[in-house]
mmCIF file of C-alpha atoms in Angstrom:
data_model
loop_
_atom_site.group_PDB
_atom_site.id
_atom_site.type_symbol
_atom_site.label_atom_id
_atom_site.label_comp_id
_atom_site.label_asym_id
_atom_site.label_seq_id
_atom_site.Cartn_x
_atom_site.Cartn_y
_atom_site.Cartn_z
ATOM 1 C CA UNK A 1 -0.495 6.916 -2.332
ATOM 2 C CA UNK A 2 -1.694 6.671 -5.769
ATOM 3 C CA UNK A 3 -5.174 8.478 -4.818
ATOM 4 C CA UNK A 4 -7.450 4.978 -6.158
ATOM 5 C CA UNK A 5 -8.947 3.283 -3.616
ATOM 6 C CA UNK A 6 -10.169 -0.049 -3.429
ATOM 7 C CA UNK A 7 -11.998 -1.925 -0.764
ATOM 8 C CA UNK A 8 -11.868 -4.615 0.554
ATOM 9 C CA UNK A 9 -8.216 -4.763 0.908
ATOM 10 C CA UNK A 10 -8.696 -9.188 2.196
ATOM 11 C CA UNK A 11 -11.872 -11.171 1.471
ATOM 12 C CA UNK A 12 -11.582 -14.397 2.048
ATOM 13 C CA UNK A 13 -15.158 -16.749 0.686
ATOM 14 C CA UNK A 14 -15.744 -20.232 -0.435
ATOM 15 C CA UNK A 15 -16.405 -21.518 -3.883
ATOM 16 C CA UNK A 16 -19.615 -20.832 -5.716
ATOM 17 C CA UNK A 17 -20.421 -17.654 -3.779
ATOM 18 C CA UNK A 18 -20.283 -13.892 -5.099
ATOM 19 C CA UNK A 19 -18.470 -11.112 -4.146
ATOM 20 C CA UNK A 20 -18.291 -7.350 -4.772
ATOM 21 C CA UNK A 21 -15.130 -5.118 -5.109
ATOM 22 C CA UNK A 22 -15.222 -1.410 -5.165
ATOM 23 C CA UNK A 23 -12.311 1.129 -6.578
ATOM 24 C CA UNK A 24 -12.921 4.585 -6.526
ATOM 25 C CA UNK A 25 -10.765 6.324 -9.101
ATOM 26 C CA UNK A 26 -8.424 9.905 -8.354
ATOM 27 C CA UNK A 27 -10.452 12.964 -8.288
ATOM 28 C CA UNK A 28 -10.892 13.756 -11.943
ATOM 29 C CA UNK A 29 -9.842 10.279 -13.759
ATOM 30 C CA UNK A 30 -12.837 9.605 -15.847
ATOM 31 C CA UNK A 31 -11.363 6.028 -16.591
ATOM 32 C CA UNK A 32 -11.573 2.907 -14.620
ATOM 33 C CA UNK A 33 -9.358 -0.053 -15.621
ATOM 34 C CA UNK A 34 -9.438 -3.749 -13.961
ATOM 35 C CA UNK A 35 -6.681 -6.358 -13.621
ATOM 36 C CA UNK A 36 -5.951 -9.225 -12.608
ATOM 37 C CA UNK A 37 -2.792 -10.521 -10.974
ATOM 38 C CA UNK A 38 -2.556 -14.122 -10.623
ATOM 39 C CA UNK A 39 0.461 -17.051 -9.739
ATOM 40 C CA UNK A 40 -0.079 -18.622 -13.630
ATOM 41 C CA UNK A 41 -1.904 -15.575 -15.453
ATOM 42 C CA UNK A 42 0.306 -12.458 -14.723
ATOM 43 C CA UNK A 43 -1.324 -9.184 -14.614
ATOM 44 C CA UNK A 44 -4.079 -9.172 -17.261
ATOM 45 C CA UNK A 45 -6.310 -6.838 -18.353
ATOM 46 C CA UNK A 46 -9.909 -7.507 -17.577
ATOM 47 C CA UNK A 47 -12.329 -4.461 -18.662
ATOM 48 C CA UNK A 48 -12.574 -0.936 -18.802
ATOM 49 C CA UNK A 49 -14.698 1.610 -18.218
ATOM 50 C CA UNK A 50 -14.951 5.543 -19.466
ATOM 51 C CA UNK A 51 -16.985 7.871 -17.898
ATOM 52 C CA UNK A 52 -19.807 4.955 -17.158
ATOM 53 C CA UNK A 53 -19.546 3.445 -20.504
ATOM 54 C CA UNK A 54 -17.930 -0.276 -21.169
ATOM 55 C CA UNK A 55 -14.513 0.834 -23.742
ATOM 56 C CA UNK A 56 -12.947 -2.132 -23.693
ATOM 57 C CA UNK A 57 -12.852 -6.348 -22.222
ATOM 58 C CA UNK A 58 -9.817 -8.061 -21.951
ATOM 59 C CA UNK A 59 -9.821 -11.823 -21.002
ATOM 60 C CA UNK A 60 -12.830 -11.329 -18.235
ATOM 61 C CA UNK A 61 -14.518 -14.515 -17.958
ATOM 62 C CA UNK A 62 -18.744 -14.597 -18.388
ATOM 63 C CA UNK A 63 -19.244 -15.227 -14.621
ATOM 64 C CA UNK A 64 -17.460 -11.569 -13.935
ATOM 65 C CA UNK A 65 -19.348 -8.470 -14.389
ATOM 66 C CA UNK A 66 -18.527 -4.421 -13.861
ATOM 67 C CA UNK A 67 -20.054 -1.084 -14.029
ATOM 68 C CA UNK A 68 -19.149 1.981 -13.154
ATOM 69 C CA UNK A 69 -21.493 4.732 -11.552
ATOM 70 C CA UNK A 70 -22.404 8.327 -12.117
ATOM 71 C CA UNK A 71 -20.097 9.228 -9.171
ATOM 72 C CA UNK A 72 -17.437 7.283 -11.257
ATOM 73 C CA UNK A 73 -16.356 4.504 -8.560
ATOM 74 C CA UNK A 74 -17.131 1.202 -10.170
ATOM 75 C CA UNK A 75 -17.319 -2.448 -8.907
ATOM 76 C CA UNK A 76 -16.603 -5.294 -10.011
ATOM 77 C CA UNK A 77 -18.424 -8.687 -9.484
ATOM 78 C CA UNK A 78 -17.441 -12.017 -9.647
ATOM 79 C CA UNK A 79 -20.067 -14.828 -9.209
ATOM 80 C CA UNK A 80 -19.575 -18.582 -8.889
ATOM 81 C CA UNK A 81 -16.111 -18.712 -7.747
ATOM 82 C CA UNK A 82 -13.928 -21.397 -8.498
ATOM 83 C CA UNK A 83 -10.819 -21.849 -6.538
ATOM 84 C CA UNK A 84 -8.947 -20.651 -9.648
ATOM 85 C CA UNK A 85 -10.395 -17.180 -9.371
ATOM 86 C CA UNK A 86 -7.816 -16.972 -6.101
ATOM 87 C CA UNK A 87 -5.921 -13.548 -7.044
ATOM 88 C CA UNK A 88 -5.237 -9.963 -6.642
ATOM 89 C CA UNK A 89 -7.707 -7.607 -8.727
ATOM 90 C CA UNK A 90 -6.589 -4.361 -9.060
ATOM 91 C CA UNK A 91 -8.246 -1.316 -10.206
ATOM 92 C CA UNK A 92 -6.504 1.617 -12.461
ATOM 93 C CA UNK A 93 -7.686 5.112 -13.413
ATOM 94 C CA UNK A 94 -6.707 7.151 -15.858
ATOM 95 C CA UNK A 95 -8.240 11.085 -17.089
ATOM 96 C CA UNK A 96 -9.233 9.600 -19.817
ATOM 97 C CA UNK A 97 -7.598 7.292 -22.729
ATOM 98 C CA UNK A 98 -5.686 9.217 -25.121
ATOM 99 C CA UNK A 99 -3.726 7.450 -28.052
ATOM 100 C CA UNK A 100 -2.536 5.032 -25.056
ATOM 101 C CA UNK A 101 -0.073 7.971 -23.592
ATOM 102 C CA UNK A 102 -2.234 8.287 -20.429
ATOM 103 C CA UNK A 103 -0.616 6.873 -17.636
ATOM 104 C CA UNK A 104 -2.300 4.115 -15.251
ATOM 105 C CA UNK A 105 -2.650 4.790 -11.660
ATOM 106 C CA UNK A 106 -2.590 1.749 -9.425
ATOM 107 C CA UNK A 107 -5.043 0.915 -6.036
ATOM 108 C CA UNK A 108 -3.615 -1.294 -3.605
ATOM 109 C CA UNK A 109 -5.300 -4.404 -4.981
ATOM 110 C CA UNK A 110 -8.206 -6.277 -3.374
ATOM 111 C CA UNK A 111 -7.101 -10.052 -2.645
ATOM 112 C CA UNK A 112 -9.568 -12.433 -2.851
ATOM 113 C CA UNK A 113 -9.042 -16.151 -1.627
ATOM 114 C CA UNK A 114 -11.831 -18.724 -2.811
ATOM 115 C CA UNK A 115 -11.617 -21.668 -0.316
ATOM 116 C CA UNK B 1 -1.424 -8.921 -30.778
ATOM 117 C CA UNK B 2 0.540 -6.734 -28.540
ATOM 118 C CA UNK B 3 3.014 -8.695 -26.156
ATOM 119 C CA UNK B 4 5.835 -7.958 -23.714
ATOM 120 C CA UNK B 5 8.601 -10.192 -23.151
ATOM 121 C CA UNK B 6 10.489 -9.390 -19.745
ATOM 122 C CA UNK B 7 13.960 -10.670 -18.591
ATOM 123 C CA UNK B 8 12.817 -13.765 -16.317
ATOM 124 C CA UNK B 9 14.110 -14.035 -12.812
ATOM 125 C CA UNK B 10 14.931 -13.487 -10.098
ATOM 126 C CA UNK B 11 17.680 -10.998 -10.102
ATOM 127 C CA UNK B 12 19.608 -10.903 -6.895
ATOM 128 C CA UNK B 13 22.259 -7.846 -6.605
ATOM 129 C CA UNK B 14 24.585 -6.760 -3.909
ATOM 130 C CA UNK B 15 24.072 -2.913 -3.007
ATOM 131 C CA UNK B 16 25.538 -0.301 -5.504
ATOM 132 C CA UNK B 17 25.759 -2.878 -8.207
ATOM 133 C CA UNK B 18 24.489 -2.110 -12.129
ATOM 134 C CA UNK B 19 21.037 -3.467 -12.728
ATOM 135 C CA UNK B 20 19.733 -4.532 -16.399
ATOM 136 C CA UNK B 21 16.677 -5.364 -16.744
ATOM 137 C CA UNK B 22 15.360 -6.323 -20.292
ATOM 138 C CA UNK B 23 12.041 -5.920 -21.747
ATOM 139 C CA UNK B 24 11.140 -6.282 -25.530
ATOM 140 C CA UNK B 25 7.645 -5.713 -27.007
ATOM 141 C CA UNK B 26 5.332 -6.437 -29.989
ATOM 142 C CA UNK B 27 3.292 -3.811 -30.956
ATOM 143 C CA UNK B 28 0.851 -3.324 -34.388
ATOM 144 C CA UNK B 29 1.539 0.935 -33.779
ATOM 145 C CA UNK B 30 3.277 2.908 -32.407
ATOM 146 C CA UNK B 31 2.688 2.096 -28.015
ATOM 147 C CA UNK B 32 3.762 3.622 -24.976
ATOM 148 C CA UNK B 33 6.204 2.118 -22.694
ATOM 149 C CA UNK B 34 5.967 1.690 -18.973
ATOM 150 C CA UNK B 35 7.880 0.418 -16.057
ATOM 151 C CA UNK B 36 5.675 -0.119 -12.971
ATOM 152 C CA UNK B 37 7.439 -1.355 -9.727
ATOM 153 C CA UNK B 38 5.470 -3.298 -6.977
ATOM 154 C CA UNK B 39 6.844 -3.398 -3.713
ATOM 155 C CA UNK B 40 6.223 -6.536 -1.030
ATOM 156 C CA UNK B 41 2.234 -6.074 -0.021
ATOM 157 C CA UNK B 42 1.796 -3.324 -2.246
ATOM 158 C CA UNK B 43 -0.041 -2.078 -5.394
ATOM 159 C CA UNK B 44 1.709 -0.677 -8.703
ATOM 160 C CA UNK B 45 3.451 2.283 -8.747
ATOM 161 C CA UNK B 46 4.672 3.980 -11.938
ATOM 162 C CA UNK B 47 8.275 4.614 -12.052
ATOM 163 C CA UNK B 48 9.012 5.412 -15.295
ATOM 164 C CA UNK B 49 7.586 6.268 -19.111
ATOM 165 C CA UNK B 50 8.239 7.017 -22.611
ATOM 166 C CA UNK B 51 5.754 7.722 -25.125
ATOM 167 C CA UNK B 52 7.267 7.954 -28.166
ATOM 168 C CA UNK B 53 10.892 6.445 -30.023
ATOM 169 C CA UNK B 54 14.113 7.366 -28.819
ATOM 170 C CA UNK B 55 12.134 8.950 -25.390
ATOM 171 C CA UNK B 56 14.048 8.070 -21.913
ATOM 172 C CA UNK B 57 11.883 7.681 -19.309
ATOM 173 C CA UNK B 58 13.964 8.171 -15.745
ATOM 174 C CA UNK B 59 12.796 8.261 -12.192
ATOM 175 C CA UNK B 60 14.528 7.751 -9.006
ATOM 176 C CA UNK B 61 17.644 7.159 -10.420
ATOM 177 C CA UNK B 62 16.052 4.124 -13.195
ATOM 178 C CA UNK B 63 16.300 4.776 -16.603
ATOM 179 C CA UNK B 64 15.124 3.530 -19.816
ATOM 180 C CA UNK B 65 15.219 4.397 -23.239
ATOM 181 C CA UNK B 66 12.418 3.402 -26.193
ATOM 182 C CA UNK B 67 14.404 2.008 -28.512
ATOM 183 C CA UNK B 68 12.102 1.341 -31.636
ATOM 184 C CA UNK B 69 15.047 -0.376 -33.873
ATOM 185 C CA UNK B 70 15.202 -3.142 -31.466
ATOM 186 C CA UNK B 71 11.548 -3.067 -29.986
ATOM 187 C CA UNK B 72 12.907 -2.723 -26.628
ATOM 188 C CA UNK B 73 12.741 -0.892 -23.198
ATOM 189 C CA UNK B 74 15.395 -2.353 -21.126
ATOM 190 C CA UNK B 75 15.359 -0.765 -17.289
ATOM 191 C CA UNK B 76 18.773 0.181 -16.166
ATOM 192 C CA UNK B 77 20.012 1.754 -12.909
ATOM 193 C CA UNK B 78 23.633 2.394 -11.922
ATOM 194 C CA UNK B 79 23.572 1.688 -8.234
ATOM 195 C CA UNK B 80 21.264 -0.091 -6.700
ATOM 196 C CA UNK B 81 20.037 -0.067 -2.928
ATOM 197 C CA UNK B 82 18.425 -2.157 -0.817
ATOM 198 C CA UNK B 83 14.969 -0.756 -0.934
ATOM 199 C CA UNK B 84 14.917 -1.443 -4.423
ATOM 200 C CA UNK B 85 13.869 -4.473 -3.797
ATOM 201 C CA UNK B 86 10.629 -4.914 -5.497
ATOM 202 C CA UNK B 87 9.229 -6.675 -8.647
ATOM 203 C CA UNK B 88 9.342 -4.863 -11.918
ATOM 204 C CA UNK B 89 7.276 -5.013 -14.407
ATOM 205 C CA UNK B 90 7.688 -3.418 -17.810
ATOM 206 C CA UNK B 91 4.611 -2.719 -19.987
ATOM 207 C CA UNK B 92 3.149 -1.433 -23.106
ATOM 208 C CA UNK B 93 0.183 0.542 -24.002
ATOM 209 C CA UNK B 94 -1.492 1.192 -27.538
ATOM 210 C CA UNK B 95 -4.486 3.250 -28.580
ATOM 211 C CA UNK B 96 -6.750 0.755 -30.117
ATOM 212 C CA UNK B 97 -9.732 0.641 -32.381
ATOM 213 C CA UNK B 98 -12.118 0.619 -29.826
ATOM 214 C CA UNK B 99 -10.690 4.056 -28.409
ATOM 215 C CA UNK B 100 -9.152 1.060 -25.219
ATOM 216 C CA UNK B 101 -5.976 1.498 -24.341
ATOM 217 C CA UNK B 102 -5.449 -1.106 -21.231
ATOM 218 C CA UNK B 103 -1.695 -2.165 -20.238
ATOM 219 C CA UNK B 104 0.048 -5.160 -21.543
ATOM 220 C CA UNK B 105 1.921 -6.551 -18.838
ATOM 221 C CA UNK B 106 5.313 -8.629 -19.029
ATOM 222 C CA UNK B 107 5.794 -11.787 -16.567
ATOM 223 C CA UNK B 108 7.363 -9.603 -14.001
ATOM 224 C CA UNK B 109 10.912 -9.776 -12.310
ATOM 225 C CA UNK B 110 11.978 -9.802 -8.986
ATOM 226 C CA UNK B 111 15.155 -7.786 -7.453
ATOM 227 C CA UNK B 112 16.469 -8.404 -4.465
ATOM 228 C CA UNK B 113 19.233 -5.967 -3.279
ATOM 229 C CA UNK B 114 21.422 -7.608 -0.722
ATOM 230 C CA UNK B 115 23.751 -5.670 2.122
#
């Protein structure tokens, strides 16, 4: 147990809807980090977050949105869905990014199906 | 841009047989280098790290060593066992201008250990 939760572990919707996934990062880990793992992508690297502050985007398409809160769990939205968007999103934390030596810690993944 | 290029598979073994896998990486500095492991159903797990040249990173009986002459991080292990079977995935990490450091993520490649 990596101590980063995420919920809903299934969700299961039909195209042009929105949905809402939640990570809460290990006690401490002022970094939030979201990924993507799909069939043709890979894992990629959508957007991160430090200490409620956007630090970086990765290739996170318009129609997906984040934040993270003062309590430091952060969600991620994803509006419109196309049947492409099918994949297993996965939130990180970290204590907080330094020079790239701070590891990752992994949730379980949320996996989203878009009928 | 940064890049990982992992050893395609899938790698079948039988138990207590040498496992290679290889990993190469493009990097503009100086990254880190991971190797996550993701079992069947499961989220990432870090297994091992190295930070910084000529660093081996070794866990559970996997090594690997950062060899900056050759860009690479190959994942080695002497004997494997049956619950090794997993996918590995071998990325990098890089402070960048922005203060981001998000994972760069090879293709993945899956081990399957048989009796």
């Amino acid at each position: 147990d990596s101590g980063v939760t995420q919920t809903p572990k299934h969700l299961i919707t039909a195209t042009g809807q929105r949905v809402t996934l939640r990570c809460s990062p290990r006690s401490g880990d002022l970094s939030v980090y979201w990924y993507q793992q799909s069939l043709d992508q890979g894992l990629q690297f959508l957007i991160q977050y430090y200490n409620g502050e956007e630090r970086a985007k990765g290739n996170i398409l318009e129609r997906f949105s984040a934040q993270q809160f003062p309590d430091l769990h952060s969600e991620l939205n994803l509006s419109s869905l196309e049947l492409g968007d099918s994949a297993l999103y996965f939130c990180a934390s970290s204590v907080r990014p330094t020079g790239g030596q701070e590891t990752q810690y992994f949730g379980p993944g949320t996996r989203l199906l878009v009928l | 841009g940064d890049s990982v290029t992992q050893m395609e598979g899938p790698v079948t073994l039988s138990e207590e047989a040498f496992l290679t896998i290889n990993c190469t990486y493009t990097a503009t500095g100086y990254p880190s280098l991971f190797w996550y492991v993701q079992y069947p159903g499961e989220g990432l797990q870090l297994l091992l790290k190295a930070t910084k040249a000529d660093d081996k990173g070794s866990n559970k009986g996997f090594e690997a060593t950062y060899r900056k002459e050759t860009t690479s991080f190959h994942l080695e292990k002497g004997s494997v066992q049956v619950s090794d079977s997993a996918v590995y995935f071998c990325a990098l990490s890089e402070w960048g201008q922005t203060g981001a450091n998000n994972l760069f993520f090879g293709t993945g490649t899956r081990l399957t250990v048989i009796p």
